[in-house]
PDB file of C-alpha atoms in Angstrom:
ATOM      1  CA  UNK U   1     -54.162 -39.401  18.977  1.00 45.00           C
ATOM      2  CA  UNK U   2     -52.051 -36.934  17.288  1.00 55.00           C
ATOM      3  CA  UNK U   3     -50.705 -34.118  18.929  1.00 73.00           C
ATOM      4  CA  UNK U   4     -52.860 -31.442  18.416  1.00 82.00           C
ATOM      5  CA  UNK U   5     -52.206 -27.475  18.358  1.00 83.00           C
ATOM      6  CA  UNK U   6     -54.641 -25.610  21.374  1.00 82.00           C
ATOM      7  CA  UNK U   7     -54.678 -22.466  19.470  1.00 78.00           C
ATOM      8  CA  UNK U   8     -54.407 -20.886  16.085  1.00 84.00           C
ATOM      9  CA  UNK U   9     -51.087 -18.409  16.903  1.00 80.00           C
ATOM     10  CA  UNK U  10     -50.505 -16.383  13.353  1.00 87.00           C
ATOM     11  CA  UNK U  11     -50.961 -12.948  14.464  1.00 92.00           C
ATOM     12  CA  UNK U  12     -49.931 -12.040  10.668  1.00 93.00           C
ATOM     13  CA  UNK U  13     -52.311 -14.430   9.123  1.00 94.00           C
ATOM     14  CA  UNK U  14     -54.357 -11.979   7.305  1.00 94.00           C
ATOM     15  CA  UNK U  15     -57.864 -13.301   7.881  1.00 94.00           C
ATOM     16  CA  UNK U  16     -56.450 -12.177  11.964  1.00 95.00           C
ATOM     17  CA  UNK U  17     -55.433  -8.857  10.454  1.00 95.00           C
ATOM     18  CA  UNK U  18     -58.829  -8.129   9.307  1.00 96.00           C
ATOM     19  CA  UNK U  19     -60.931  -8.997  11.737  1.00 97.00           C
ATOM     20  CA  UNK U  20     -58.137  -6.703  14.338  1.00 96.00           C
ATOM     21  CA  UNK U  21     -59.014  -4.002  12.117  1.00 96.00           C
ATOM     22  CA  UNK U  22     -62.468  -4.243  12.505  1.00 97.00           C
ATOM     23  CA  UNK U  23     -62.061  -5.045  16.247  1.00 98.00           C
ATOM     24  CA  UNK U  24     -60.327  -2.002  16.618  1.00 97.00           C
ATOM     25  CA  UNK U  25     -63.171   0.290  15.418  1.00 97.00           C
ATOM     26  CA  UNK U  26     -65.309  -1.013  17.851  1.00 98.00           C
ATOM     27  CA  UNK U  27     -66.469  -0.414  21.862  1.00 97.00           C
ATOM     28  CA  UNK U  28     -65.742  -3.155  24.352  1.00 96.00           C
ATOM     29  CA  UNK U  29     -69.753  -3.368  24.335  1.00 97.00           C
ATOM     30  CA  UNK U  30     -70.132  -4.307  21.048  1.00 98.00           C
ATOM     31  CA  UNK U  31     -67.289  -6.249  21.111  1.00 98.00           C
ATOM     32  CA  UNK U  32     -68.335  -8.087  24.045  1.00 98.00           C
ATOM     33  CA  UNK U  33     -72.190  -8.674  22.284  1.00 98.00           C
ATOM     34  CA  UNK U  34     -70.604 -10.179  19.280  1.00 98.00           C
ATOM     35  CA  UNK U  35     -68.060 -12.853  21.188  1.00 98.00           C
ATOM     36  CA  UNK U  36     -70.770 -13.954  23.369  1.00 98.00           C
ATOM     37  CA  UNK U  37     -73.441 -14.448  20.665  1.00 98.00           C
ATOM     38  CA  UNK U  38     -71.015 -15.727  18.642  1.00 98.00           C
ATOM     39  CA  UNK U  39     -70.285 -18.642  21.102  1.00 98.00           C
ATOM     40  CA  UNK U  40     -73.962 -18.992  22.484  1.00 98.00           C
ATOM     41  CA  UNK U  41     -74.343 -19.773  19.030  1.00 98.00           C
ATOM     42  CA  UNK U  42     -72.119 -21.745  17.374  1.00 98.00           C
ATOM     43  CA  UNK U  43     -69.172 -22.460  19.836  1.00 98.00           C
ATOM     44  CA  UNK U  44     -71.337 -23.677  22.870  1.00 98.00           C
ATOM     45  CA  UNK U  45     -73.132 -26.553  21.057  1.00 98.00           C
ATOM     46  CA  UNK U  46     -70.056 -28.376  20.396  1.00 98.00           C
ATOM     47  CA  UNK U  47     -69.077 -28.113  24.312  1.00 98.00           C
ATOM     48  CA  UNK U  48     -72.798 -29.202  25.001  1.00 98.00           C
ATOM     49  CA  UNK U  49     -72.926 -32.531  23.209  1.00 97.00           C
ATOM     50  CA  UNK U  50     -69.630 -33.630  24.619  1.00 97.00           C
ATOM     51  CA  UNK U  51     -70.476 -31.998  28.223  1.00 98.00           C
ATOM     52  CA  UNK U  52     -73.843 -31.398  28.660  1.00 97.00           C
ATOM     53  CA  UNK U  53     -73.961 -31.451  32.179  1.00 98.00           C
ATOM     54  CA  UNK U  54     -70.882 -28.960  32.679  1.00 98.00           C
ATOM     55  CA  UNK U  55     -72.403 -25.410  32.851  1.00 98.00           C
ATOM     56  CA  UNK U  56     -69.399 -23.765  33.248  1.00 98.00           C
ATOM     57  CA  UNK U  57     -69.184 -22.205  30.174  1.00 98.00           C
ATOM     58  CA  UNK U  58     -72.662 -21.329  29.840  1.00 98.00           C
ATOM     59  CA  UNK U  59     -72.531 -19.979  33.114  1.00 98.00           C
ATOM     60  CA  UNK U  60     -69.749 -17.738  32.041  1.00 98.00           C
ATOM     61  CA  UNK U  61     -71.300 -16.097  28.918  1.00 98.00           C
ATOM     62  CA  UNK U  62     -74.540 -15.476  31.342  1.00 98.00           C
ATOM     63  CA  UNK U  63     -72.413 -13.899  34.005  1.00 98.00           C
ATOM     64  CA  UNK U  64     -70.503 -11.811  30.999  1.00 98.00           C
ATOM     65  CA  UNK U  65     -74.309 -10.827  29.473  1.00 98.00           C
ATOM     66  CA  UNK U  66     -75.338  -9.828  33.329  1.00 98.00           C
ATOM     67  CA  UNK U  67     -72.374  -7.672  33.828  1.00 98.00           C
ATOM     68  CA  UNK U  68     -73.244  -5.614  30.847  1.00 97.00           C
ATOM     69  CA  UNK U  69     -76.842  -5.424  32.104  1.00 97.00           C
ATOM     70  CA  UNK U  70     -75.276  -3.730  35.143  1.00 96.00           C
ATOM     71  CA  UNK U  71     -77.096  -6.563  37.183  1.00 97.00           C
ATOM     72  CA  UNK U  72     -73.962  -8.176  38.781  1.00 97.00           C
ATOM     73  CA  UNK U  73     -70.097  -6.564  39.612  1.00 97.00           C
ATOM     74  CA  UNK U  74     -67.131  -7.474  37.895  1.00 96.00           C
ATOM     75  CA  UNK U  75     -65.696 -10.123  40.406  1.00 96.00           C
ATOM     76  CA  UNK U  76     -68.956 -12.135  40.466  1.00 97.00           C
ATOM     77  CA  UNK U  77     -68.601 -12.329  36.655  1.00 97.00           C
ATOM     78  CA  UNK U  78     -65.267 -13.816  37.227  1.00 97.00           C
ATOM     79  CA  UNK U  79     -65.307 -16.449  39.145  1.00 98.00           C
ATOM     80  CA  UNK U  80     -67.800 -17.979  36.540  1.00 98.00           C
ATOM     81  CA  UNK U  81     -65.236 -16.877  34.157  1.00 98.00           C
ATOM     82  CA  UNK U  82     -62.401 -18.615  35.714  1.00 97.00           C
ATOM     83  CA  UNK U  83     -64.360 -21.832  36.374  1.00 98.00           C
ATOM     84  CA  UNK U  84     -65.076 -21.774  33.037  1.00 98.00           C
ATOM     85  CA  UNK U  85     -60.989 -21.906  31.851  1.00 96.00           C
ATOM     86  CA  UNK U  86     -60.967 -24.525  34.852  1.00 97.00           C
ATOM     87  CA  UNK U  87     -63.432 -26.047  32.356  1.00 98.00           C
ATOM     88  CA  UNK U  88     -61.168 -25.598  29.499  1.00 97.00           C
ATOM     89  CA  UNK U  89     -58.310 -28.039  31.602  1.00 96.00           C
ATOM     90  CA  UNK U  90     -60.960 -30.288  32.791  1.00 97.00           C
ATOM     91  CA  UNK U  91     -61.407 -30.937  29.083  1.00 97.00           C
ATOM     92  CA  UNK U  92     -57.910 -32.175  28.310  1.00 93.00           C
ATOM     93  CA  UNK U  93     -57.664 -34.840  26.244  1.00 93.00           C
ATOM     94  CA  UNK U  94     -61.049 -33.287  23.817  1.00 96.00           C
ATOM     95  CA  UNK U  95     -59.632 -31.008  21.642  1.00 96.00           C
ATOM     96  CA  UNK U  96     -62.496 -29.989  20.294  1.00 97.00           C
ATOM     97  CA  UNK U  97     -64.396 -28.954  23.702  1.00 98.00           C
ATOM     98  CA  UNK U  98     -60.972 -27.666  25.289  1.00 97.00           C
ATOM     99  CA  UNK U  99     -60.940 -24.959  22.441  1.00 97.00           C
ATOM    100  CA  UNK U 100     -64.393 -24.419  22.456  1.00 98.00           C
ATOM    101  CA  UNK U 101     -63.991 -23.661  26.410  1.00 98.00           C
ATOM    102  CA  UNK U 102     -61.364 -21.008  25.712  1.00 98.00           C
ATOM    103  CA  UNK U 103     -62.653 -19.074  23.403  1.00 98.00           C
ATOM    104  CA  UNK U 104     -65.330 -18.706  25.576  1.00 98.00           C
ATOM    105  CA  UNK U 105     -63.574 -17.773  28.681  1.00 98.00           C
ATOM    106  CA  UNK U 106     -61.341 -15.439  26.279  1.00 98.00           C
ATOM    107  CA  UNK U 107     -65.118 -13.924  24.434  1.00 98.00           C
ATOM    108  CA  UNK U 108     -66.658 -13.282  28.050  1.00 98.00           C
ATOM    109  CA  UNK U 109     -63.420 -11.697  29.522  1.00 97.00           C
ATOM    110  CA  UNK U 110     -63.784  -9.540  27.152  1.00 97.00           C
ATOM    111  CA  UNK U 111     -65.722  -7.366  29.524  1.00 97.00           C
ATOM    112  CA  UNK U 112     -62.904  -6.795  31.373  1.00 94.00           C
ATOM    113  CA  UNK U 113     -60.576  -6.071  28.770  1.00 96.00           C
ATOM    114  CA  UNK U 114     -61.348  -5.552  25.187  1.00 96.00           C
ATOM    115  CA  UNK U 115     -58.424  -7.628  23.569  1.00 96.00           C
ATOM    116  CA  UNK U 116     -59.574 -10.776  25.109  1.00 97.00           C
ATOM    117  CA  UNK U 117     -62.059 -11.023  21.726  1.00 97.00           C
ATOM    118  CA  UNK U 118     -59.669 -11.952  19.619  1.00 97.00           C
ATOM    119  CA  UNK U 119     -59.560 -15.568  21.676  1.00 96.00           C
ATOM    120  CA  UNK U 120     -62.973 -15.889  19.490  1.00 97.00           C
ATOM    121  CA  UNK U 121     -60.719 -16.200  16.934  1.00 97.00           C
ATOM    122  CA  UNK U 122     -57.164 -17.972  17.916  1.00 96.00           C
ATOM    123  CA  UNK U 123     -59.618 -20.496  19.855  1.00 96.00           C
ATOM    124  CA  UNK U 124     -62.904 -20.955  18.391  1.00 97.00           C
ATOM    125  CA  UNK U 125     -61.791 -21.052  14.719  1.00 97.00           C
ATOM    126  CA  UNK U 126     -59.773 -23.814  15.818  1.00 97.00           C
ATOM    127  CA  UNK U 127     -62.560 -25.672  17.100  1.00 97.00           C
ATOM    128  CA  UNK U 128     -64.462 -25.680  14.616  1.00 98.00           C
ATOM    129  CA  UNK U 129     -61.909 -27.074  12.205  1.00 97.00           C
ATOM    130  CA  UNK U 130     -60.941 -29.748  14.597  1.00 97.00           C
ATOM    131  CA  UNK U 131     -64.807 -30.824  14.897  1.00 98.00           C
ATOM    132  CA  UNK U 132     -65.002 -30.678  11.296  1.00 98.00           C
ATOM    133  CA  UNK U 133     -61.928 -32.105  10.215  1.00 97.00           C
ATOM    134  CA  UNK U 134     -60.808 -34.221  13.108  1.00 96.00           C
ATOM    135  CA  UNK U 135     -57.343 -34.175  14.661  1.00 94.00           C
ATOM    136  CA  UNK U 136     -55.710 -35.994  11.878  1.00 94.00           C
ATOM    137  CA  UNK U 137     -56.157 -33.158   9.657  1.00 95.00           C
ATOM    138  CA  UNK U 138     -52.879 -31.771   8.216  1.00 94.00           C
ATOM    139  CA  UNK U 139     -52.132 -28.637   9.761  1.00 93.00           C
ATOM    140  CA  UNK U 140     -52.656 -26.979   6.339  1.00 94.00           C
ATOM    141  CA  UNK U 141     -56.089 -28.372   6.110  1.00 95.00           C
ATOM    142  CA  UNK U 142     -56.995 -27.650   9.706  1.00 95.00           C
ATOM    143  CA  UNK U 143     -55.516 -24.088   9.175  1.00 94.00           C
ATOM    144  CA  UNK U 144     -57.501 -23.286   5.944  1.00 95.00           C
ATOM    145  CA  UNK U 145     -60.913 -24.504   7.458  1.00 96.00           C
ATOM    146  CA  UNK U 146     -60.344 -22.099  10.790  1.00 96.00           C
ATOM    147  CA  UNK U 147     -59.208 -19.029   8.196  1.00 96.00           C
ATOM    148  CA  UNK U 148     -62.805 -19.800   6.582  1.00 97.00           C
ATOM    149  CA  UNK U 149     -64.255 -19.599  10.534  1.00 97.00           C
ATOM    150  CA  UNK U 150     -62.707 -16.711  11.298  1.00 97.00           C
ATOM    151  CA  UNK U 151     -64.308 -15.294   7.800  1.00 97.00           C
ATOM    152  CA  UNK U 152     -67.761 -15.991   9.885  1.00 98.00           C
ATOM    153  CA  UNK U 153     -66.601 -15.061  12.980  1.00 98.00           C
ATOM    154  CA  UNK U 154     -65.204 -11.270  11.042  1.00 98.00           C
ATOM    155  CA  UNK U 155     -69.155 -11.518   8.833  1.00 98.00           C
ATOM    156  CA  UNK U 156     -70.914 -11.651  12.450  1.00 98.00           C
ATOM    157  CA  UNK U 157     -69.185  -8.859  13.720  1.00 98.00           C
ATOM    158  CA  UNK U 158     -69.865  -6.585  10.692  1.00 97.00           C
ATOM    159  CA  UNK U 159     -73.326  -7.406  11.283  1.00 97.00           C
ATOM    160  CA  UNK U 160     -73.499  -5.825  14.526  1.00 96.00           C
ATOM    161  CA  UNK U 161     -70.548  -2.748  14.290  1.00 96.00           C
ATOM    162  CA  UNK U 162     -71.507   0.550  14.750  1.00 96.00           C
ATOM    163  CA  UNK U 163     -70.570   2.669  12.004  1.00 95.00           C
ATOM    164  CA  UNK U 164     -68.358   5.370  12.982  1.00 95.00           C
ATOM    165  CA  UNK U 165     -68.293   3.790  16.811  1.00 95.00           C
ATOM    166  CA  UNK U 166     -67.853   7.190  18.931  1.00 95.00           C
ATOM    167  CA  UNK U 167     -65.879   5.451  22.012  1.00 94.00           C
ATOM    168  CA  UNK U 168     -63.479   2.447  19.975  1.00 96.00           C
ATOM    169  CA  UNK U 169     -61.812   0.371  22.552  1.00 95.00           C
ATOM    170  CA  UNK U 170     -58.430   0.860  22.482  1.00 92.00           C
ATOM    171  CA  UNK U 171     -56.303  -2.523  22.442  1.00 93.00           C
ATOM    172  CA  UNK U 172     -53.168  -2.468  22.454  1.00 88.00           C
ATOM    173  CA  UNK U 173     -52.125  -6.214  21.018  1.00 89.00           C
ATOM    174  CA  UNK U 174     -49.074  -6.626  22.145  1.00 81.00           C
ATOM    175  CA  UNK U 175     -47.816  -8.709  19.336  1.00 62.00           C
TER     176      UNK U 175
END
């Protein structure tokens, strides 16, 4: 198998750019909505078919959604947050379902800190192009198919920002 990247890493790409922008004008709420029904709905069906008897990662979006119902704490949503990047090195070797595990341990942390989206992103676009376009893709190719991901992962969130969001998060990238 050829070696294979585990995440997208371009901060400057400028599909990333945008959808920071747009991040940016957002609260970790809405934020943390759009990551997890991002990967409830497109991300966690590629982990299912190659895993479907490993919860993990749909344990950690529920725990993520039940934190912002206020029906659990913060350290119960964790630990099915960390099993779920235990999930993510349990899946070495599957390229495809080792992404798909991070950006879903990076969408549901994102109740804890607001930056953690952008694994949607770095992880999840990557994913998808990998499942599309196999490992063997040149990195060009692979590359070019995630931009076009993250184009639908930037659409979904415009669909559910709040114009003129009141309380933004504020992220500071670090990049």
């Amino acid at each position: 198998m050829p070696k294979t990247r585990k995440m997208l890493c371009d901060w400057k790409a400028p599909y990333i750019q945008s959808l920071m922008r747009l991040i940016e004008t957002q609260s970790k709420e809405t934020l943390a909505n759009w990551a997890i029904t991002y990967c409830e709905e497109r991300l966690l069906p590629l982990w299912e078919r190659d895993y479907p008897d490993d919860l993990r990662p749909q344990q950690a979006l529920k725990a993520a959604r039940e934190w912002l119902s206020g029906t659990i704490k913060l350290p119960q949503a964790k630990k099915k947050i960390l099993a779920c990047h235990g999930a993510a090195r349990d899946a070495e070797g599957n390229p495809v379902a080792q992404a798909v595990a991070r950006a879903i341990g990076q969408s549901a942390s994102t109740i804890h800190s607001a930056r953690h989206c952008i694994g949607l992103a770095f992880y999840g676009a990557l994913a998808v192009a990998y499942d599309q376009l196999g490992t063997a893709a040149s990195w060009d190719e692979i590359e070019h198919c995630a931009a076009a991901e993250c184009g639908r992962i930037e659409a979904a969130l415009r669909s559910m920002a709040v114009e003129h969001e009141r309380n933004p998060a504020k992220i500071n990238w670090n990049c």
